[in-house]
PDB file of C-alpha atoms and ligand atoms in Angstrom:
ATOM      1  CA  MET A   1     -19.502 -71.876  72.670  1.00 94.00           C
ATOM      2  CA  LYS A   2     -21.499 -75.087  72.985  1.00 97.00           C
ATOM      3  CA  LYS A   3     -25.209 -75.569  73.509  1.00 98.00           C
ATOM      4  CA  ILE A   4     -25.723 -78.108  76.261  1.00 98.00           C
ATOM      5  CA  ILE A   5     -28.941 -79.453  77.771  1.00 98.00           C
ATOM      6  CA  VAL A   6     -28.573 -80.023  81.526  1.00 98.00           C
ATOM      7  CA  ALA A   7     -31.331 -81.941  83.289  1.00 98.00           C
ATOM      8  CA  VAL A   8     -31.695 -82.598  87.008  1.00 98.00           C
ATOM      9  CA  SER A   9     -33.734 -85.576  88.230  1.00 98.00           C
ATOM     10  CA  GLY A  10     -34.730 -86.746  91.694  1.00 98.00           C
ATOM     11  CA  ALA A  11     -31.473 -88.502  92.589  1.00 98.00           C
ATOM     12  CA  SER A  12     -29.232 -87.228  95.344  1.00 98.00           C
ATOM     13  CA  GLY A  13     -26.472 -84.842  94.202  1.00 98.00           C
ATOM     14  CA  ALA A  14     -27.991 -81.467  93.278  1.00 98.00           C
ATOM     15  CA  ILE A  15     -24.577 -79.953  94.047  1.00 98.00           C
ATOM     16  CA  TYR A  16     -23.245 -81.558  90.849  1.00 98.00           C
ATOM     17  CA  ALA A  17     -25.831 -79.753  88.724  1.00 98.00           C
ATOM     18  CA  ASN A  18     -25.354 -76.514  90.627  1.00 98.00           C
ATOM     19  CA  ARG A  19     -21.606 -76.371  90.022  1.00 98.00           C
ATOM     20  CA  LEU A  20     -21.898 -77.689  86.441  1.00 98.00           C
ATOM     21  CA  VAL A  21     -24.438 -75.091  85.293  1.00 98.00           C
ATOM     22  CA  ARG A  22     -22.530 -72.249  86.985  1.00 98.00           C
ATOM     23  CA  TRP A  23     -19.324 -73.336  85.270  1.00 98.00           C
ATOM     24  CA  LEU A  24     -20.985 -73.653  81.847  1.00 98.00           C
ATOM     25  CA  VAL A  25     -22.655 -70.222  81.847  1.00 98.00           C
ATOM     26  CA  GLN A  26     -19.594 -68.527  83.316  1.00 97.00           C
ATOM     27  CA  ASN A  27     -17.453 -70.081  80.582  1.00 97.00           C
ATOM     28  CA  GLY A  28     -19.649 -68.803  77.754  1.00 97.00           C
ATOM     29  CA  HIS A  29     -21.804 -71.840  76.992  1.00 98.00           C
ATOM     30  CA  ARG A  30     -25.556 -71.890  76.443  1.00 98.00           C
ATOM     31  CA  VAL A  31     -27.466 -74.107  78.856  1.00 98.00           C
ATOM     32  CA  ASP A  32     -30.981 -75.430  78.339  1.00 98.00           C
ATOM     33  CA  PHE A  33     -31.950 -76.273  81.911  1.00 98.00           C
ATOM     34  CA  LEU A  34     -34.603 -78.736  83.081  1.00 98.00           C
ATOM     35  CA  ILE A  35     -35.493 -80.154  86.485  1.00 98.00           C
ATOM     36  CA  SER A  36     -38.081 -82.859  87.218  1.00 98.00           C
ATOM     37  CA  ASN A  37     -40.656 -82.459  89.982  1.00 98.00           C
ATOM     38  CA  PRO A  38     -38.917 -85.076  92.211  1.00 98.00           C
ATOM     39  CA  GLY A  39     -35.685 -83.273  91.300  1.00 98.00           C
ATOM     40  CA  ARG A  40     -37.104 -80.076  92.809  1.00 98.00           C
ATOM     41  CA  LYS A  41     -37.880 -81.913  96.053  1.00 98.00           C
ATOM     42  CA  VAL A  42     -34.374 -83.371  96.430  1.00 98.00           C
ATOM     43  CA  PHE A  43     -32.857 -80.038  95.364  1.00 98.00           C
ATOM     44  CA  GLU A  44     -34.794 -78.322  98.177  1.00 98.00           C
ATOM     45  CA  LEU A  45     -33.508 -80.835 100.748  1.00 98.00           C
ATOM     46  CA  GLU A  46     -29.917 -80.471  99.570  1.00 98.00           C
ATOM     47  CA  LEU A  47     -29.558 -76.832  98.478  1.00 98.00           C
ATOM     48  CA  GLY A  48     -32.706 -74.927  99.516  1.00 97.00           C
ATOM     49  CA  LYS A  49     -35.889 -73.884  97.738  1.00 97.00           C
ATOM     50  CA  PRO A  50     -35.465 -74.078  93.943  1.00 98.00           C
ATOM     51  CA  PRO A  51     -36.513 -71.104  91.771  1.00 98.00           C
ATOM     52  CA  LYS A  52     -39.693 -71.420  89.691  1.00 96.00           C
ATOM     53  CA  ASP A  53     -38.917 -69.594  86.475  1.00 97.00           C
ATOM     54  CA  GLN A  54     -36.140 -68.588  84.110  1.00 97.00           C
ATOM     55  CA  ALA A  55     -35.439 -65.262  85.857  1.00 98.00           C
ATOM     56  CA  GLY A  56     -35.126 -67.061  89.200  1.00 98.00           C
ATOM     57  CA  TRP A  57     -32.786 -69.725  87.809  1.00 98.00           C
ATOM     58  CA  ARG A  58     -30.597 -67.131  86.077  1.00 98.00           C
ATOM     59  CA  LYS A  59     -30.265 -65.315  89.400  1.00 98.00           C
ATOM     60  CA  PHE A  60     -29.579 -68.555  91.268  1.00 98.00           C
ATOM     61  CA  PHE A  61     -26.783 -69.546  88.884  1.00 97.00           C
ATOM     62  CA  ASN A  62     -25.392 -65.997  88.745  1.00 96.00           C
ATOM     63  CA  ASP A  63     -26.014 -65.958  84.967  1.00 97.00           C
ATOM     64  CA  ARG A  64     -25.690 -62.254  84.147  1.00 95.00           C
ATOM     65  CA  LYS A  65     -25.448 -62.738  80.369  1.00 97.00           C
ATOM     66  CA  GLY A  66     -28.710 -64.654  79.869  1.00 97.00           C
ATOM     67  CA  ARG A  67     -27.065 -67.909  78.792  1.00 98.00           C
ATOM     68  CA  LEU A  68     -29.423 -70.132  80.779  1.00 98.00           C
ATOM     69  CA  HIS A  69     -32.753 -71.079  79.207  1.00 98.00           C
ATOM     70  CA  TYR A  70     -35.207 -72.764  81.538  1.00 98.00           C
ATOM     71  CA  HIS A  71     -37.789 -75.287  80.261  1.00 97.00           C
ATOM     72  CA  ALA A  72     -40.641 -76.661  82.401  1.00 97.00           C
ATOM     73  CA  PRO A  73     -40.671 -80.490  82.405  1.00 96.00           C
ATOM     74  CA  ASP A  74     -44.212 -80.625  80.956  1.00 95.00           C
ATOM     75  CA  ASP A  75     -43.500 -78.160  78.114  1.00 95.00           C
ATOM     76  CA  PHE A  76     -43.692 -80.412  75.073  1.00 88.00           C
ATOM     77  CA  ASN A  77     -43.878 -77.320  72.843  1.00 92.00           C
ATOM     78  CA  SER A  78     -40.278 -76.622  73.752  1.00 93.00           C
ATOM     79  CA  SER A  79     -37.755 -76.668  70.923  1.00 92.00           C
ATOM     80  CA  LEU A  80     -35.926 -79.432  72.823  1.00 93.00           C
ATOM     81  CA  ALA A  81     -38.713 -81.871  71.925  1.00 92.00           C
ATOM     82  CA  SER A  82     -37.645 -81.746  68.267  1.00 91.00           C
ATOM     83  CA  GLY A  83     -34.537 -83.193  66.697  1.00 89.00           C
ATOM     84  CA  SER A  84     -34.425 -80.376  64.144  1.00 90.00           C
ATOM     85  CA  VAL A  85     -33.213 -77.961  66.823  1.00 90.00           C
ATOM     86  CA  LYS A  86     -29.518 -78.638  67.172  1.00 93.00           C
ATOM     87  CA  ARG A  87     -27.817 -79.018  70.543  1.00 96.00           C
ATOM     88  CA  ASP A  88     -24.297 -80.281  71.219  1.00 97.00           C
ATOM     89  CA  GLY A  89     -25.361 -82.835  73.796  1.00 97.00           C
ATOM     90  CA  MET A  90     -27.229 -83.497  77.017  1.00 98.00           C
ATOM     91  CA  ILE A  91     -26.164 -84.259  80.575  1.00 98.00           C
ATOM     92  CA  VAL A  92     -28.626 -85.700  83.105  1.00 98.00           C
ATOM     93  CA  ILE A  93     -27.040 -84.971  86.462  1.00 98.00           C
ATOM     94  CA  PRO A  94     -27.831 -86.369  88.955  1.00 98.00           C
ATOM     95  CA  CYS A  95     -29.777 -89.107  87.160  1.00 98.00           C
ATOM     96  CA  SER A  96     -32.251 -91.292  89.073  1.00 98.00           C
ATOM     97  CA  MET A  97     -32.615 -94.972  88.269  1.00 98.00           C
ATOM     98  CA  GLY A  98     -36.239 -94.244  87.411  1.00 98.00           C
ATOM     99  CA  MET A  99     -35.040 -91.776  84.795  1.00 98.00           C
ATOM    100  CA  ILE A 100     -32.505 -94.319  83.530  1.00 98.00           C
ATOM    101  CA  ALA A 101     -35.354 -96.852  83.159  1.00 98.00           C
ATOM    102  CA  ARG A 102     -37.658 -94.437  81.366  1.00 98.00           C
ATOM    103  CA  ILE A 103     -34.961 -93.271  78.946  1.00 98.00           C
ATOM    104  CA  ALA A 104     -33.956 -96.910  78.316  1.00 98.00           C
ATOM    105  CA  GLY A 105     -37.603 -97.703  77.598  1.00 98.00           C
ATOM    106  CA  GLY A 106     -38.091 -94.721  75.278  1.00 97.00           C
ATOM    107  CA  ILE A 107     -40.995 -93.578  77.454  1.00 97.00           C
ATOM    108  CA  SER A 108     -40.678 -89.808  76.828  1.00 95.00           C
ATOM    109  CA  SER A 109     -43.351 -88.916  79.403  1.00 96.00           C
ATOM    110  CA  ASN A 110     -41.823 -85.519  80.160  1.00 97.00           C
ATOM    111  CA  LEU A 111     -39.520 -83.071  78.422  1.00 97.00           C
ATOM    112  CA  ILE A 112     -36.390 -84.463  80.103  1.00 98.00           C
ATOM    113  CA  GLU A 113     -37.090 -87.985  78.843  1.00 98.00           C
ATOM    114  CA  ARG A 114     -38.090 -86.688  75.413  1.00 97.00           C
ATOM    115  CA  SER A 115     -34.936 -84.563  75.146  1.00 97.00           C
ATOM    116  CA  ALA A 116     -32.811 -87.587  76.062  1.00 98.00           C
ATOM    117  CA  ASP A 117     -34.699 -89.649  73.470  1.00 97.00           C
ATOM    118  CA  VAL A 118     -34.076 -86.967  70.825  1.00 97.00           C
ATOM    119  CA  THR A 119     -30.390 -86.721  71.805  1.00 98.00           C
ATOM    120  CA  LEU A 120     -29.973 -90.480  71.327  1.00 98.00           C
ATOM    121  CA  LYS A 121     -31.889 -90.679  68.044  1.00 97.00           C
ATOM    122  CA  GLU A 122     -29.934 -87.746  66.622  1.00 97.00           C
ATOM    123  CA  ARG A 123     -26.691 -89.514  67.678  1.00 97.00           C
ATOM    124  CA  ARG A 124     -25.605 -86.633  69.889  1.00 97.00           C
ATOM    125  CA  PRO A 125     -23.728 -87.212  73.167  1.00 98.00           C
ATOM    126  CA  LEU A 126     -25.996 -88.168  76.067  1.00 98.00           C
ATOM    127  CA  ILE A 127     -24.279 -88.356  79.445  1.00 98.00           C
ATOM    128  CA  LEU A 128     -26.076 -89.956  82.373  1.00 98.00           C
ATOM    129  CA  VAL A 129     -24.491 -89.330  85.774  1.00 98.00           C
ATOM    130  CA  PHE A 130     -26.365 -91.774  87.970  1.00 98.00           C
ATOM    131  CA  ARG A 131     -26.365 -92.029  91.766  1.00 98.00           C
ATOM    132  CA  GLU A 132     -27.654 -95.227  93.263  1.00 98.00           C
ATOM    133  CA  ALA A 133     -26.178 -97.967  95.434  1.00 97.00           C
ATOM    134  CA  PRO A 134     -26.359-100.885  95.454  1.00 98.00           C
ATOM    135  CA  LEU A 135     -27.482-101.620  91.911  1.00 98.00           C
ATOM    136  CA  SER A 136     -30.061-104.272  91.049  1.00 98.00           C
ATOM    137  CA  LEU A 137     -29.928-106.410  87.919  1.00 98.00           C
ATOM    138  CA  ILE A 138     -32.695-104.198  86.498  1.00 98.00           C
ATOM    139  CA  HIS A 139     -30.535-101.087  87.007  1.00 98.00           C
ATOM    140  CA  LEU A 140     -27.512-102.814  85.478  1.00 98.00           C
ATOM    141  CA  GLU A 141     -29.457-104.059  82.462  1.00 98.00           C
ATOM    142  CA  ASN A 142     -30.946-100.612  81.836  1.00 98.00           C
ATOM    143  CA  LEU A 143     -27.497 -99.016  82.076  1.00 98.00           C
ATOM    144  CA  ALA A 144     -26.056-101.619  79.698  1.00 98.00           C
ATOM    145  CA  LYS A 145     -28.913-101.044  77.229  1.00 98.00           C
ATOM    146  CA  LEU A 146     -28.322 -97.280  77.283  1.00 98.00           C
ATOM    147  CA  SER A 147     -24.599 -97.775  76.830  1.00 98.00           C
ATOM    148  CA  ARG A 148     -25.258 -99.979  73.786  1.00 98.00           C
ATOM    149  CA  ALA A 149     -27.568 -97.243  72.447  1.00 98.00           C
ATOM    150  CA  GLY A 150     -24.682 -94.773  72.631  1.00 98.00           C
ATOM    151  CA  ALA A 151     -25.173 -93.064  75.994  1.00 98.00           C
ATOM    152  CA  ILE A 152     -22.128 -92.356  78.156  1.00 98.00           C
ATOM    153  CA  ILE A 153     -22.659 -93.687  81.666  1.00 98.00           C
ATOM    154  CA  ILE A 154     -20.826 -91.976  84.520  1.00 98.00           C
ATOM    155  CA  PRO A 155     -21.346 -93.100  88.117  1.00 98.00           C
ATOM    156  CA  ALA A 156     -21.386 -90.178  90.557  1.00 98.00           C
ATOM    157  CA  ALA A 157     -18.331 -91.720  92.200  1.00 96.00           C
ATOM    158  CA  PRO A 158     -15.504 -89.200  92.614  1.00 93.00           C
ATOM    159  CA  GLY A 159     -11.851 -90.216  92.944  1.00 90.00           C
ATOM    160  CA  PHE A 160      -9.807 -89.635  96.089  1.00 91.00           C
ATOM    161  CA  TYR A 161      -6.275 -90.104  94.772  1.00 86.00           C
ATOM    162  CA  GLN A 162      -5.741 -86.371  94.313  1.00 83.00           C
ATOM    163  CA  ARG A 163      -6.391 -85.787  98.020  1.00 90.00           C
ATOM    164  CA  PRO A 164      -9.461 -83.548  97.788  1.00 91.00           C
ATOM    165  CA  LYS A 165      -9.805 -81.151 100.721  1.00 93.00           C
ATOM    166  CA  LYS A 166     -13.460 -80.235 100.417  1.00 94.00           C
ATOM    167  CA  ILE A 167     -16.690 -81.516  98.898  1.00 95.00           C
ATOM    168  CA  GLU A 168     -16.402 -79.017  96.025  1.00 95.00           C
ATOM    169  CA  ASP A 169     -13.045 -80.602  95.056  1.00 94.00           C
ATOM    170  CA  LEU A 170     -14.705 -84.009  94.751  1.00 95.00           C
ATOM    171  CA  VAL A 171     -17.601 -82.588  92.758  1.00 96.00           C
ATOM    172  CA  ASP A 172     -15.358 -80.615  90.400  1.00 96.00           C
ATOM    173  CA  GLY A 173     -13.158 -83.634  89.702  1.00 95.00           C
ATOM    174  CA  LEU A 174     -16.192 -85.548  88.486  1.00 96.00           C
ATOM    175  CA  LEU A 175     -17.486 -82.549  86.513  1.00 97.00           C
ATOM    176  CA  GLY A 176     -14.139 -82.135  84.757  1.00 96.00           C
ATOM    177  CA  ARG A 177     -14.380 -85.673  83.436  1.00 95.00           C
ATOM    178  CA  THR A 178     -18.040 -85.268  82.529  1.00 97.00           C
ATOM    179  CA  LEU A 179     -17.367 -82.105  80.515  1.00 97.00           C
ATOM    180  CA  ARG A 180     -14.522 -83.726  78.589  1.00 96.00           C
ATOM    181  CA  GLN A 181     -16.903 -86.512  77.542  1.00 96.00           C
ATOM    182  CA  ILE A 182     -19.102 -83.910  75.874  1.00 95.00           C
ATOM    183  CA  GLY A 183     -16.108 -82.275  74.179  1.00 95.00           C
ATOM    184  CA  ILE A 184     -15.538 -79.358  76.544  1.00 96.00           C
ATOM    185  CA  GLU A 185     -11.941 -79.070  77.703  1.00 94.00           C
ATOM    186  CA  ASN A 186     -11.549 -77.594  81.165  1.00 94.00           C
ATOM    187  CA  ASN A 187      -9.208 -77.282  84.104  1.00 90.00           C
ATOM    188  CA  LEU A 188     -11.696 -78.236  86.780  1.00 90.00           C
ATOM    189  CA  GLU A 189      -9.589 -81.085  88.167  1.00 79.00           C
ATOM    190  CA  LYS A 190      -6.342 -79.127  87.854  1.00 70.00           C
ATOM    191  CA  GLU A 191      -7.736 -75.906  89.342  1.00 65.00           C
ATOM    192  CA  TRP A 192      -8.363 -77.455  92.730  1.00 59.00           C
ATOM    193  CA  ARG A 193      -5.179 -79.563  92.647  1.00 61.00           C
ATOM    194  CA  ASP A 194      -3.036 -76.456  92.116  1.00 58.00           C
ATOM    195  CA  ASP A 195      -4.243 -74.411  95.064  1.00 55.00           C
ATOM    196  CA  GLY A 196      -3.227 -76.990  97.668  1.00 49.00           C
TER     197      GLY A 196
HETATM  198  C1  FMN B   1     -34.134 -87.499  99.417  1.00 59.38           C
HETATM  199  C2  FMN B   1     -34.256 -88.402  98.233  1.00 59.38           C
HETATM  200  C3  FMN B   1     -33.126 -88.888  97.634  1.00 59.38           C
HETATM  201  C4  FMN B   1     -33.208 -89.744  96.536  1.00 59.38           C
HETATM  202  N1  FMN B   1     -32.056 -90.205  95.988  1.00 59.38           N
HETATM  203  C5  FMN B   1     -32.116 -91.021  94.913  1.00 59.38           C
HETATM  204  C6  FMN B   1     -30.911 -91.467  94.295  1.00 59.38           C
HETATM  205  O1  FMN B   1     -29.801 -91.119  94.711  1.00 59.38           O
HETATM  206  N2  FMN B   1     -31.011 -92.259  93.208  1.00 59.38           N
HETATM  207  C7  FMN B   1     -32.231 -92.635  92.683  1.00 59.38           C
HETATM  208  O2  FMN B   1     -32.249 -93.348  91.677  1.00 59.38           O
HETATM  209  N3  FMN B   1     -33.396 -92.223  93.257  1.00 59.38           N
HETATM  210  C8  FMN B   1     -33.373 -91.413  94.347  1.00 59.38           C
HETATM  211  N4  FMN B   1     -34.546 -90.966  94.923  1.00 59.38           N
HETATM  212  C9  FMN B   1     -35.817 -91.422  94.360  1.00 59.38           C
HETATM  213  C10 FMN B   1     -36.274 -90.580  93.165  1.00 59.38           C
HETATM  214  O3  FMN B   1     -36.445 -89.219  93.559  1.00 59.38           O
HETATM  215  C11 FMN B   1     -37.603 -91.127  92.635  1.00 59.38           C
HETATM  216  O4  FMN B   1     -37.408 -92.421  92.074  1.00 59.38           O
HETATM  217  C12 FMN B   1     -38.242 -90.221  91.612  1.00 59.38           C
HETATM  218  O5  FMN B   1     -39.465 -90.778  91.172  1.00 59.38           O
HETATM  219  C13 FMN B   1     -37.360 -89.975  90.411  1.00 59.38           C
HETATM  220  O6  FMN B   1     -38.082 -89.165  89.501  1.00 59.38           O
HETATM  221  P1  FMN B   1     -37.401 -88.464  88.247  1.00 59.38           P
HETATM  222  O7  FMN B   1     -36.530 -89.475  87.629  1.00 59.38           O
HETATM  223  O8  FMN B   1     -38.545 -88.063  87.385  1.00 59.38           O
HETATM  224  O9  FMN B   1     -36.679 -87.264  88.741  1.00 59.38           O
HETATM  225  C14 FMN B   1     -34.475 -90.113  96.024  1.00 59.38           C
HETATM  226  C15 FMN B   1     -35.621 -89.585  96.608  1.00 59.38           C
HETATM  227  C16 FMN B   1     -35.521 -88.740  97.694  1.00 59.38           C
HETATM  228  C17 FMN B   1     -36.791 -88.181  98.305  1.00 59.38           C
END
């Protein structure tokens, strides 16, 4: 069982976070879940009204065993704000370019940015799944800076060579790779390849 922080920002692609968190809790992992205020807005456009509290999120993700722990983005008293509380890594998915910039600048103006800052300083895996196109030089320089600082940068750009049949196939292919980067083996790519 791993303890993974999953944060959702205001980039397009809430479906990635939805399927990732469901998979993690259903496969016995603990998830510390955060969503930014812009993230809530994009989530609503893409998936419907987001829950407000931990009970609502557990229901949404079908987490019957209480593995999901929700943290409000302004809760700096959260254990996630401290490096002394050990987690196995953090995934920001989808990650906005604003979030990329603020993490690269060490801004820590909310709990997502602070948790990412802590993850980097404690030398734990930080995975940033960004979604933006095209990219400006500012975006590219921020991504390069984060990569040099140890973050793993994954563009939300799924592959097509396995002939995906539905959107979920594309999403799961990307999630399979993302999970392996944080040390969680999985069959997400294989599962959807086998049933065709
Ligand atoms: C519908 C919608 C889609 C968006 N998609 C993206 C996106 O794919 N990538 C991105 O960097 N910003 C995107 N944005 C802009 C971010 O939501 C905005 O920069 C926000 O301030 C990010 O805040 P956060 O990083 O705190 O979540 C989108 C905004 C909206 C309303």
